[in-house]
mmCIF file of C-alpha atoms in Angstrom:
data_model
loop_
_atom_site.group_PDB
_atom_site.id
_atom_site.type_symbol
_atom_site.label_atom_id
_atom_site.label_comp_id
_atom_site.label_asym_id
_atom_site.label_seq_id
_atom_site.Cartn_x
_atom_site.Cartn_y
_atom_site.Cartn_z
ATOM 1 C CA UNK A 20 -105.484 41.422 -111.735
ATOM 2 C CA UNK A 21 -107.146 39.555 -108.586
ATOM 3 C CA UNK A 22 -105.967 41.174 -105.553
ATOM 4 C CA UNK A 23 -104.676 38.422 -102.889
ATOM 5 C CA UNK A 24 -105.674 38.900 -99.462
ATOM 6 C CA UNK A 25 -102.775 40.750 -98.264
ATOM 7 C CA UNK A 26 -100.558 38.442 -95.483
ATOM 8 C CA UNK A 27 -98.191 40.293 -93.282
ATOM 9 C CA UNK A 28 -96.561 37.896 -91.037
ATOM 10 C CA UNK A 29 -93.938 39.141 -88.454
ATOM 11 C CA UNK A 30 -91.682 38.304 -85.910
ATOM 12 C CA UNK A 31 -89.849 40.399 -83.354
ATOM 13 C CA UNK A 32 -86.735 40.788 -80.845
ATOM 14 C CA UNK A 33 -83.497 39.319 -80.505
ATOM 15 C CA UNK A 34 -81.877 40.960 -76.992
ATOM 16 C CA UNK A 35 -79.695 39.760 -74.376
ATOM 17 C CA UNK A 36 -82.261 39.677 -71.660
ATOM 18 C CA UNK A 37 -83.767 36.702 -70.261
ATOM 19 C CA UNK A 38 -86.265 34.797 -72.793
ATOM 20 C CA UNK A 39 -88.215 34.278 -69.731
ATOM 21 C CA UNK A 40 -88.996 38.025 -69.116
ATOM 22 C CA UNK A 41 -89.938 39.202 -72.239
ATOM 23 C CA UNK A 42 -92.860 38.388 -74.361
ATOM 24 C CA UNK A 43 -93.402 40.162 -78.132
ATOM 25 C CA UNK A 44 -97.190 39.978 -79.508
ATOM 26 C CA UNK A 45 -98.520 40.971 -82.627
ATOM 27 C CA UNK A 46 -101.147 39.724 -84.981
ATOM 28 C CA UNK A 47 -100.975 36.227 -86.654
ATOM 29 C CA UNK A 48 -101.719 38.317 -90.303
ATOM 30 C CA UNK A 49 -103.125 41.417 -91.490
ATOM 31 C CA UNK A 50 -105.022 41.913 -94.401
ATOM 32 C CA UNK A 51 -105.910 44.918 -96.365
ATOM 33 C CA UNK A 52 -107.212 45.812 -99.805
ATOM 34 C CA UNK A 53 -105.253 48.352 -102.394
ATOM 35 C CA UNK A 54 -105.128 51.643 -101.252
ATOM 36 C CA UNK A 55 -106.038 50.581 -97.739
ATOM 37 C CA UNK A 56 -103.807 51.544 -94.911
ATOM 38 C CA UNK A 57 -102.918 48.881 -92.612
ATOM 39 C CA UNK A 58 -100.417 49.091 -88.779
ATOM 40 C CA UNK A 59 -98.541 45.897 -87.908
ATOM 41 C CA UNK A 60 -97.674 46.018 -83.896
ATOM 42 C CA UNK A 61 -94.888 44.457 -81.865
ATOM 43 C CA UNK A 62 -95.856 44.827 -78.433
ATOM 44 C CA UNK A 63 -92.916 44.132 -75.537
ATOM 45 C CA UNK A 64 -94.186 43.006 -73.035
ATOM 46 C CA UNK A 65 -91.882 43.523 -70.045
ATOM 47 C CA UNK A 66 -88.667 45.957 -70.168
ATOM 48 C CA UNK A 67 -88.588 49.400 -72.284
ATOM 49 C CA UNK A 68 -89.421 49.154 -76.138
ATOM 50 C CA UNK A 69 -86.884 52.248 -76.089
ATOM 51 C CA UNK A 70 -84.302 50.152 -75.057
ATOM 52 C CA UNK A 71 -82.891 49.559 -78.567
ATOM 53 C CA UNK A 72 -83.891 50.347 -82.027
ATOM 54 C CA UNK A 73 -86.400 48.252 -83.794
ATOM 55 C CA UNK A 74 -85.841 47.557 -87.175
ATOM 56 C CA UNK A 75 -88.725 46.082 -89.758
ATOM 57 C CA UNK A 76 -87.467 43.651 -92.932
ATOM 58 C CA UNK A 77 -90.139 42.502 -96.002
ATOM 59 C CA UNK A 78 -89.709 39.075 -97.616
ATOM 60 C CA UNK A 79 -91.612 39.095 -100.436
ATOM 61 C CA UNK A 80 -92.112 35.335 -101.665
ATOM 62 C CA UNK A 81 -89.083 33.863 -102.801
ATOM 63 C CA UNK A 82 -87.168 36.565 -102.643
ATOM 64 C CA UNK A 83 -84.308 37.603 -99.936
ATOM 65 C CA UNK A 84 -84.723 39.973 -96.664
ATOM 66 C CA UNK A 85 -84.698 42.978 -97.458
ATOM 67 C CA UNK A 86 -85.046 46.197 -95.126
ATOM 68 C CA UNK A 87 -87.890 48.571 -95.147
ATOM 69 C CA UNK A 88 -87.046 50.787 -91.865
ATOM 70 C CA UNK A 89 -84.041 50.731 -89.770
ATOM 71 C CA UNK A 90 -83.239 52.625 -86.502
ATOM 72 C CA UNK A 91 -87.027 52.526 -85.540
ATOM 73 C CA UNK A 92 -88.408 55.022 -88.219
ATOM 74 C CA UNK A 93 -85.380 55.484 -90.950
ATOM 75 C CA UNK A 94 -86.176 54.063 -94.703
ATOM 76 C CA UNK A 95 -83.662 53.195 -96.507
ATOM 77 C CA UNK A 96 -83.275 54.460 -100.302
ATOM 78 C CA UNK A 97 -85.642 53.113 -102.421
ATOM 79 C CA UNK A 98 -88.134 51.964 -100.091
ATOM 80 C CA UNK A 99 -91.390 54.119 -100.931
ATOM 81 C CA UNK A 100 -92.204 56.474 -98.426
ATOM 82 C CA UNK A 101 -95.854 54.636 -98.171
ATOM 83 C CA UNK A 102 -93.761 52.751 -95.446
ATOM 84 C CA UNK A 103 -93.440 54.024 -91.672
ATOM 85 C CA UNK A 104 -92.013 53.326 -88.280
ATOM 86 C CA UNK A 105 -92.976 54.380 -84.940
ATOM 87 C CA UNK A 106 -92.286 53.735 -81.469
ATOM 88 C CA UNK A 107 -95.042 54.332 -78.628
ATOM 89 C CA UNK A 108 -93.525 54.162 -75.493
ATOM 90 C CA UNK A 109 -97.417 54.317 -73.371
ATOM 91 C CA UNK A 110 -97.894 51.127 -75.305
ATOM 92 C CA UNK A 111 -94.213 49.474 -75.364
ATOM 93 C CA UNK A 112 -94.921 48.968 -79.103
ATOM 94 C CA UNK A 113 -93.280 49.340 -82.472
ATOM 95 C CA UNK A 114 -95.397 49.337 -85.614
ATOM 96 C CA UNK A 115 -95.017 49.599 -89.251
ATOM 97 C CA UNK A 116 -97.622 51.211 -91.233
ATOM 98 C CA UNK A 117 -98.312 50.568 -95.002
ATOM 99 C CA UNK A 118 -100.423 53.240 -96.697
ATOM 100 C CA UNK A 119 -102.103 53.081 -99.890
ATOM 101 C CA UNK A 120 -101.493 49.351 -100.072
ATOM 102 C CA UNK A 121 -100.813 48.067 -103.051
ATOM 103 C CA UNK A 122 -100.662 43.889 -104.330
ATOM 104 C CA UNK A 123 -96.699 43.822 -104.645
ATOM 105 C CA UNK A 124 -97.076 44.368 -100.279
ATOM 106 C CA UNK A 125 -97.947 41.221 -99.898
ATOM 107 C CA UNK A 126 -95.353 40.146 -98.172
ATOM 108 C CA UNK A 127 -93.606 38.481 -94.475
ATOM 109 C CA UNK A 128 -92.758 41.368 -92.230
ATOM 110 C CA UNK A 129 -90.110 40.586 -89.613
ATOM 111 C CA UNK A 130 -90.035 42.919 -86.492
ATOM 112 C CA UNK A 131 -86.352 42.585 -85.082
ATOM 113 C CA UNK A 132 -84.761 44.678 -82.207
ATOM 114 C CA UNK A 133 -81.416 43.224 -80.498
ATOM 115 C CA UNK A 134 -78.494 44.603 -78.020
ATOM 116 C CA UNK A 135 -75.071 43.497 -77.736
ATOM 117 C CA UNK A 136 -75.759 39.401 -77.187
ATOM 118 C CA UNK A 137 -76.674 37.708 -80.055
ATOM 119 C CA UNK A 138 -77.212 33.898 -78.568
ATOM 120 C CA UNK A 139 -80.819 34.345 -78.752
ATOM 121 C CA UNK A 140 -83.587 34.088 -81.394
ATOM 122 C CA UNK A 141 -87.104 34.557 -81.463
ATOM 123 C CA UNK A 142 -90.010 32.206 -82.160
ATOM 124 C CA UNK A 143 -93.211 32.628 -83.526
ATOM 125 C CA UNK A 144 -95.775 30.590 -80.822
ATOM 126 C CA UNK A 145 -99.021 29.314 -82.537
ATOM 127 C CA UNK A 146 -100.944 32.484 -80.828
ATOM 128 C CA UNK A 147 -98.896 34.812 -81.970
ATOM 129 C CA UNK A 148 -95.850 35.466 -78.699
ATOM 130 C CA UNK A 149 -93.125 35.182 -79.644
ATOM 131 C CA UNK A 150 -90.330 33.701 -76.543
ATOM 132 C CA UNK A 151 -86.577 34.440 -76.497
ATOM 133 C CA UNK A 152 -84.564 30.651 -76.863
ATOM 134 C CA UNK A 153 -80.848 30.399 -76.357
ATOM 135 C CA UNK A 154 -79.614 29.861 -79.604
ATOM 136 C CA UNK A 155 -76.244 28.877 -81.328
ATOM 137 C CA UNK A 156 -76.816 28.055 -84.820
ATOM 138 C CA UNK A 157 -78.398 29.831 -88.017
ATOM 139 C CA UNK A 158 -80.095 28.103 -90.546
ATOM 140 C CA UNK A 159 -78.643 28.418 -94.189
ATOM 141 C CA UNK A 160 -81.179 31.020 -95.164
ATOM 142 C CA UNK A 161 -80.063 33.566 -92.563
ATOM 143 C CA UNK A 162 -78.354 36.165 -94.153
ATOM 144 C CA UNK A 163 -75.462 37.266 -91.422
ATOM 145 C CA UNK A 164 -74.861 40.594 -92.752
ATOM 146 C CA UNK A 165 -78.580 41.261 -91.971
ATOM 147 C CA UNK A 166 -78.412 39.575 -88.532
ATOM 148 C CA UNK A 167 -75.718 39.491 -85.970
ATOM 149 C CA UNK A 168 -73.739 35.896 -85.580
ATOM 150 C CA UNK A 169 -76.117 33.008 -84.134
ATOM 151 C CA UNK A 170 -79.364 35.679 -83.652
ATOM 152 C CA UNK A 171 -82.292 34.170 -85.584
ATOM 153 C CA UNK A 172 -85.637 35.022 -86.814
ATOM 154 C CA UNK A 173 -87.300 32.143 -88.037
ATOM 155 C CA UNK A 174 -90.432 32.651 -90.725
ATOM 156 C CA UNK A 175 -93.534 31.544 -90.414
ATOM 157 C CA UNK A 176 -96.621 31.265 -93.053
ATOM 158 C CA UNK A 177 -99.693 31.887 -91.733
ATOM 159 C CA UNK A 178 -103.058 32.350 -93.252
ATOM 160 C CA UNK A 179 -105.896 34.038 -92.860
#
């Protein structure tokens, strides 16, 4: 079977604070080949990374949001332990490592961290920040039991 080039898109951070003051970066796409490892970064760029957990979610294509580490490093059942989360605090990033890649990875990986409001979403900017918008609304394919009331992460396809 051909392996496809291996397309992790993310997004990251739903908070309370001012979109203005806080900037998440990451890569546009990472790709790997099987048994590869590959680290996908969310990097905060003002306030503490520690502030509240990040959590990382997989879509694979067509399929629904699912989880793949909660609480900044927990996995939840079923999720193979090839998966990982970390926190580095000297770096203000979060990242989620994949080892020993393999082609049913291929997937969108959301980044997502949020405190008590949940009037803002994220969006992916062409060069990969992603800005804080007041926000009121959710799309149809938000799931709310993943994502508190009116806090959005919005998908985006990018290739390599």
């Amino acid at each position: 079977m051909a392996w496809a080039p291996l397309l992790l898109t993310l997004l990251a951070h739903c908070t309370g604070e001012s979109w203005a003051e806080v900037v998440f970066t990451q890569p546009h796409s990472v790709s790997g080949s099987p048994g590869q490892t590959v680290t996908i970064s969310c990097t905060r760029s003002s306030g503490s990374i520690d502030s509240s957990y990040v959590h990382w979610y997989q879509q694979l294509p067509g399929n629904a949001i699912t989880t793949v580490i909660y609480e900044d490093k927990q996995r939840p059942s079923g999720v193979p332990d090839r998966f990982s989360g970390s926190i580095d605090s000297s770096s203000n990033s979060a990242s989620l490592t994949i080892s020993g890649l393999q082609p049913e990875d291929e997937a969108d990986y959301y980044c997502l961290s949020y405190g008590d409001s949940s009037n803002y979403h994220t969006v992916l900017q062409p060069h990969g920040e992603v800005r804080q918008e007041l926000h009121r609304t959710c799309p149809p394919w938000v799931s709310l039991s993943l994502f508190p009331p009116g806090c959005v992460a919005l998908p985006s396809c990018l290739s390599v």
